[in-house]
């Protein structure tokens, strides 16, 4: 049977549900959309996509390239069994064509969630992607975006294997710069033409999202990141990225760190907005510290 073609308007409407998720959107509804798209062809900018679901999954996982964080429903979907099974299925289509991946193939066909894969297995999968890319033949039934999806997927999962995979496959310098792309920022200062504080372009949500990545992957550097935010004078996107690179290249230390201030505040309104971003970031940090302190106190068992 020839796969049916999904209309561009219908597909765009599904994308809008991810771009602007409302209160009615659930993981189950997203899975229903995915099942509808699975196997259907799609015309995308003049080219035919053999499976519209492949492009949709790619679109979903790249959501923070628009916003600094995923909405809860999108994150829950990405962490779901359905998404894990999709990643395993697409990966297996590659690995089964390669030699020496017998154990990996067995796991990819199992019920084990990718979040529970160990570091060795995840490294083998990553190696398989590279190995497959060396094959000259092209299989139209294989999702060629799966290596990119997999890489981003590792940053979303929180199992021991995925966390260790990220730590082992990036240097600390690379990881720090990856934090920027993970929250939708272009890690090139010159990309941001206007050197002004703009909450639409950069705000406390970006700072909080970066801090959470430090907590997850480099907890020994998170306090230095807080110091860095206190030190920096202006939080325009351009000024932040310029100084953030200096911070990274200084081994994530504020000691002897010389920050630039290329364009001072132009007026009181910008100054107030800048301070508000800092204050809201610190409010979140202090709230999290109090929460952890409370949890630690509640977990203390008194032995008489």
Coordinates of C-alpha atoms in Angstrom, one line a residue:
X1 CA 0.0 0.0 0.0
X2 CA 1.3 3.4 -0.9
X3 CA 1.7 5.7 2.1
X4 CA -0.8 8.6 2.2
X5 CA 0.4 12.2 2.0
X6 CA -0.2 14.5 5.0
X7 CA -1.2 18.0 4.1
X8 CA 1.1 20.9 4.9
X9 CA -1.6 22.8 6.7
X10 CA -2.4 19.7 8.9
X11 CA 1.3 19.2 9.7
X12 CA 1.8 22.9 10.5
X13 CA -1.1 22.8 12.8
X14 CA 0.5 19.9 14.7
X15 CA 3.7 21.9 14.9
X16 CA 1.8 24.9 16.4
X17 CA 0.5 22.6 19.2
X18 CA 4.1 22.1 20.2
X19 CA 5.1 25.7 19.6
X20 CA 2.2 27.1 21.7
X21 CA 1.0 24.2 23.9
X22 CA -2.3 24.9 25.7
X23 CA -3.8 23.4 28.8
X24 CA -5.6 20.8 26.8
X25 CA -2.4 19.3 25.3
X26 CA -1.4 16.0 26.9
X27 CA 1.2 13.3 26.3
X28 CA -1.6 11.0 25.1
X29 CA -2.7 13.6 22.5
X30 CA 0.9 14.1 21.3
X31 CA 1.3 10.3 20.9
X32 CA -2.0 10.2 18.9
X33 CA -0.6 12.9 16.6
X34 CA 2.6 10.9 16.2
X35 CA 0.7 7.7 15.4
X36 CA -1.3 9.6 12.8
X37 CA 1.9 10.9 11.1
X38 CA 3.8 7.6 11.3
X39 CA 4.3 6.3 7.8
X40 CA 2.8 9.3 6.0
X41 CA 4.7 11.2 3.4
X42 CA 5.1 15.0 3.7
X43 CA 6.2 17.6 1.2
X44 CA 8.6 19.9 3.0
X45 CA 10.0 22.9 1.1
X46 CA 9.9 21.1 -2.2
X47 CA 11.3 17.7 -1.0
X48 CA 9.4 14.7 0.0
X49 CA 9.8 13.4 3.5
X50 CA 9.2 9.6 3.5
X51 CA 7.9 9.6 7.1
X52 CA 6.3 12.8 8.5
X53 CA 6.8 11.4 12.0
X54 CA 10.6 11.6 11.7
X55 CA 10.4 15.3 11.0
X56 CA 7.9 15.9 13.7
X57 CA 10.0 14.2 16.4
X58 CA 13.0 16.3 15.2
X59 CA 10.9 19.4 15.5
X60 CA 9.7 18.6 19.0
X61 CA 13.1 17.8 20.5
X62 CA 14.5 21.1 19.0
X63 CA 11.8 23.1 20.8
X64 CA 14.2 24.9 23.2
X65 CA 16.0 26.3 20.1
X66 CA 13.0 28.7 20.3
X67 CA 12.5 28.9 24.1
X68 CA 15.0 28.3 26.9
X69 CA 13.0 25.3 28.4
X70 CA 10.4 22.7 27.4
X71 CA 6.9 23.0 28.7
X72 CA 6.1 20.2 31.2
X73 CA 3.9 18.3 28.7
X74 CA 6.6 18.4 26.0
X75 CA 9.3 17.2 28.4
X76 CA 7.0 14.4 29.7
X77 CA 6.4 13.3 26.2
X78 CA 10.1 13.2 25.4
X79 CA 10.7 11.2 28.5
X80 CA 7.8 8.8 27.7
X81 CA 8.0 5.1 26.7
X82 CA 6.7 6.1 23.3
X83 CA 9.5 8.5 22.5
X84 CA 12.1 6.0 23.8
X85 CA 10.6 3.2 21.6
X86 CA 10.8 5.5 18.6
X87 CA 14.5 6.3 19.2
X88 CA 15.3 2.6 19.7
X89 CA 13.4 1.6 16.5
X90 CA 15.1 4.2 14.3
X91 CA 18.5 3.4 15.8
X92 CA 18.0 -0.4 15.2
X93 CA 17.3 0.3 11.5
X94 CA 20.9 1.6 11.4
X95 CA 22.7 -0.8 13.8
X96 CA 21.2 -4.0 12.2
X97 CA 23.1 -3.1 9.0
X98 CA 26.4 -3.0 10.9
X99 CA 28.6 -5.7 12.3
X100 CA 29.6 -6.2 16.0
X101 CA 26.4 -4.6 17.5
X102 CA 24.7 -7.8 18.5
X103 CA 24.3 -6.8 22.2
X104 CA 23.1 -3.3 21.3
X105 CA 20.6 -4.7 18.8
X106 CA 19.2 -6.9 21.5
X107 CA 18.7 -4.0 23.9
X108 CA 17.1 -1.9 21.1
X109 CA 14.5 -4.5 20.7
X110 CA 13.9 -4.9 24.4
X111 CA 11.4 -3.1 26.7
X112 CA 14.2 -1.3 28.5
X113 CA 13.8 2.5 28.4
X114 CA 16.8 4.5 26.9
X115 CA 17.0 6.3 30.2
X116 CA 18.1 3.0 31.8
X117 CA 20.8 2.2 29.2
X118 CA 24.3 2.2 30.7
X119 CA 27.2 4.3 29.5
X120 CA 28.8 1.5 27.4
X121 CA 25.6 0.9 25.5
X122 CA 25.0 4.6 24.8
X123 CA 28.6 4.9 23.6
X124 CA 28.2 1.9 21.3
X125 CA 25.0 3.5 19.8
X126 CA 26.9 6.7 19.2
X127 CA 29.7 4.8 17.6
X128 CA 27.2 3.1 15.4
X129 CA 25.8 6.4 14.1
X130 CA 29.3 7.4 13.1
X131 CA 30.0 4.0 11.5
X132 CA 26.7 4.2 9.5
X133 CA 27.5 7.7 8.3
X134 CA 30.6 6.2 6.5
X135 CA 28.4 3.9 4.4
X136 CA 27.9 5.3 1.0
X137 CA 24.5 3.7 0.3
X138 CA 21.4 5.6 1.3
X139 CA 18.4 3.9 2.7
X140 CA 15.3 6.1 2.4
X141 CA 13.6 4.2 5.2
X142 CA 16.1 5.3 7.8
X143 CA 15.6 8.4 9.8
X144 CA 18.8 10.3 9.0
X145 CA 18.1 12.8 11.8
X146 CA 18.2 10.2 14.5
X147 CA 21.8 10.9 15.5
X148 CA 20.9 14.6 16.1
X149 CA 17.8 13.6 18.0
X150 CA 19.8 11.1 20.1
X151 CA 22.4 13.7 21.1
X152 CA 19.8 16.2 22.3
X153 CA 17.8 13.3 24.0
X154 CA 20.8 12.6 26.2
X155 CA 20.6 16.1 27.7
X156 CA 16.9 15.7 28.5
X157 CA 17.1 12.3 30.2
X158 CA 18.4 12.0 33.8
X159 CA 19.4 8.4 34.2
X160 CA 22.9 7.6 35.2
X161 CA 23.8 6.3 31.8
X162 CA 22.7 9.4 29.8
X163 CA 24.2 11.8 32.4
X164 CA 27.5 10.0 32.2
X165 CA 27.3 9.9 28.5
X166 CA 27.1 13.7 28.3
X167 CA 30.0 14.1 30.8
X168 CA 32.2 11.6 28.9
X169 CA 31.5 12.9 25.4
X170 CA 32.2 16.6 25.9
X171 CA 35.1 18.4 27.4
X172 CA 34.1 20.9 30.1
X173 CA 34.7 23.7 27.7
X174 CA 32.6 22.1 25.0
X175 CA 29.9 21.4 27.5
X176 CA 29.7 24.9 28.8
X177 CA 29.2 26.2 25.2
X178 CA 26.6 23.5 24.5
X179 CA 24.6 24.9 27.4
X180 CA 23.9 27.9 25.3
X181 CA 22.6 26.0 22.2
X182 CA 20.5 23.8 24.6
X183 CA 18.5 26.9 25.6
X184 CA 18.0 28.3 22.2
X185 CA 20.8 30.8 22.0
X186 CA 23.2 31.3 19.1
X187 CA 26.7 31.0 20.7
X188 CA 28.1 33.8 18.5
X189 CA 28.0 37.3 20.0
X190 CA 27.9 39.0 16.6
X191 CA 24.6 37.3 15.8
X192 CA 22.9 39.7 18.2
X193 CA 23.1 43.0 16.4
X194 CA 21.5 45.2 19.1
X195 CA 23.5 45.4 22.3
X196 CA 20.5 46.2 24.5
X197 CA 18.8 44.5 27.4
X198 CA 15.7 42.8 26.0
X199 CA 13.5 40.4 27.9
X200 CA 12.3 38.9 24.7
X201 CA 15.8 38.1 23.6
X202 CA 17.4 37.1 26.9
X203 CA 16.0 37.0 30.5
X204 CA 16.2 35.2 33.8
X205 CA 14.6 32.0 32.3
X206 CA 17.7 31.6 30.2
X207 CA 20.0 32.1 33.2
X208 CA 18.0 29.6 35.3
X209 CA 18.1 27.0 32.4
X210 CA 21.9 27.4 32.2
X211 CA 22.3 27.1 36.0
X212 CA 20.2 23.8 36.0
X213 CA 22.7 22.4 33.5
X214 CA 25.6 23.3 35.7
X215 CA 23.7 21.6 38.6
X216 CA 23.3 18.4 36.5
X217 CA 26.7 18.2 34.8
X218 CA 29.2 20.4 36.6
X219 CA 27.8 21.0 40.1
X220 CA 31.3 22.0 41.3
X221 CA 31.1 25.1 39.0
X222 CA 27.5 26.2 39.7
X223 CA 28.4 28.7 42.5
X224 CA 31.0 30.3 40.2
X225 CA 28.3 30.8 37.7
X226 CA 26.2 32.6 40.3
X227 CA 29.2 34.8 41.1
X228 CA 29.7 35.5 37.4
X229 CA 26.1 36.7 37.0
X230 CA 26.5 39.0 39.9
X231 CA 29.7 40.3 38.4
X232 CA 28.4 41.0 34.9
X233 CA 27.1 44.5 34.5
X234 CA 24.8 44.2 31.5
X235 CA 22.6 41.2 30.6
X236 CA 22.0 41.8 26.9
X237 CA 22.3 38.6 24.9
X238 CA 25.4 39.9 23.1
X239 CA 27.1 41.1 26.3
X240 CA 26.2 38.0 28.1
X241 CA 27.6 35.6 25.5
X242 CA 30.8 37.7 25.1
X243 CA 31.5 37.5 28.8
X244 CA 30.3 33.9 29.2
X245 CA 33.0 32.7 26.8
X246 CA 35.5 34.6 28.9
X247 CA 34.1 32.8 32.0
X248 CA 34.3 29.4 30.3
X249 CA 37.8 30.0 29.0
X250 CA 38.8 31.0 32.6
X251 CA 38.0 27.5 33.7
X252 CA 34.6 28.6 35.0
X253 CA 36.3 30.7 37.6
X254 CA 35.6 34.4 38.6
X255 CA 39.2 34.7 39.9
X256 CA 41.1 37.2 37.8
X257 CA 38.2 37.3 35.4
X258 CA 38.1 40.5 33.4
X259 CA 34.7 41.2 31.9
X260 CA 33.9 43.6 29.1
X261 CA 31.3 46.3 29.1
X262 CA 31.1 47.3 25.5
X263 CA 27.9 49.2 25.6
X264 CA 26.7 50.8 28.9
X265 CA 23.0 51.1 29.8
X266 CA 21.4 53.7 27.6
X267 CA 18.7 54.8 30.1
X268 CA 17.1 54.1 33.5
X269 CA 14.5 51.9 31.9
X270 CA 17.1 49.5 30.6
X271 CA 19.0 49.6 33.9
X272 CA 15.8 48.6 35.8
X273 CA 15.1 45.8 33.4
X274 CA 18.7 44.5 33.7
X275 CA 18.4 44.6 37.5
X276 CA 15.1 42.8 37.4
X277 CA 16.6 39.9 35.4
X278 CA 19.4 39.5 38.0
X279 CA 16.9 39.8 40.9
X280 CA 14.6 37.2 39.5
X281 CA 17.5 34.8 38.8
X282 CA 18.7 35.2 42.4
X283 CA 15.2 34.8 43.8
X284 CA 15.0 31.4 42.0
X285 CA 18.5 30.4 43.4
X286 CA 17.6 31.3 46.9
X287 CA 14.2 29.6 46.7
X288 CA 15.9 26.4 45.5
X289 CA 18.5 26.6 48.3
X290 CA 15.8 26.9 50.9
X291 CA 13.9 24.0 49.4
X292 CA 16.9 21.8 49.5
X293 CA 17.7 22.8 53.1
X294 CA 14.2 22.0 54.1
X295 CA 14.3 18.6 52.4
X296 CA 17.6 17.8 54.1
X297 CA 16.2 18.8 57.5
X298 CA 13.1 16.7 56.9
X299 CA 15.3 13.7 56.0
X300 CA 17.2 13.7 59.2
X301 CA 16.4 10.7 61.4
X302 CA 16.9 11.2 65.1
X303 CA 18.0 8.1 66.9
X304 CA 17.3 8.0 70.7

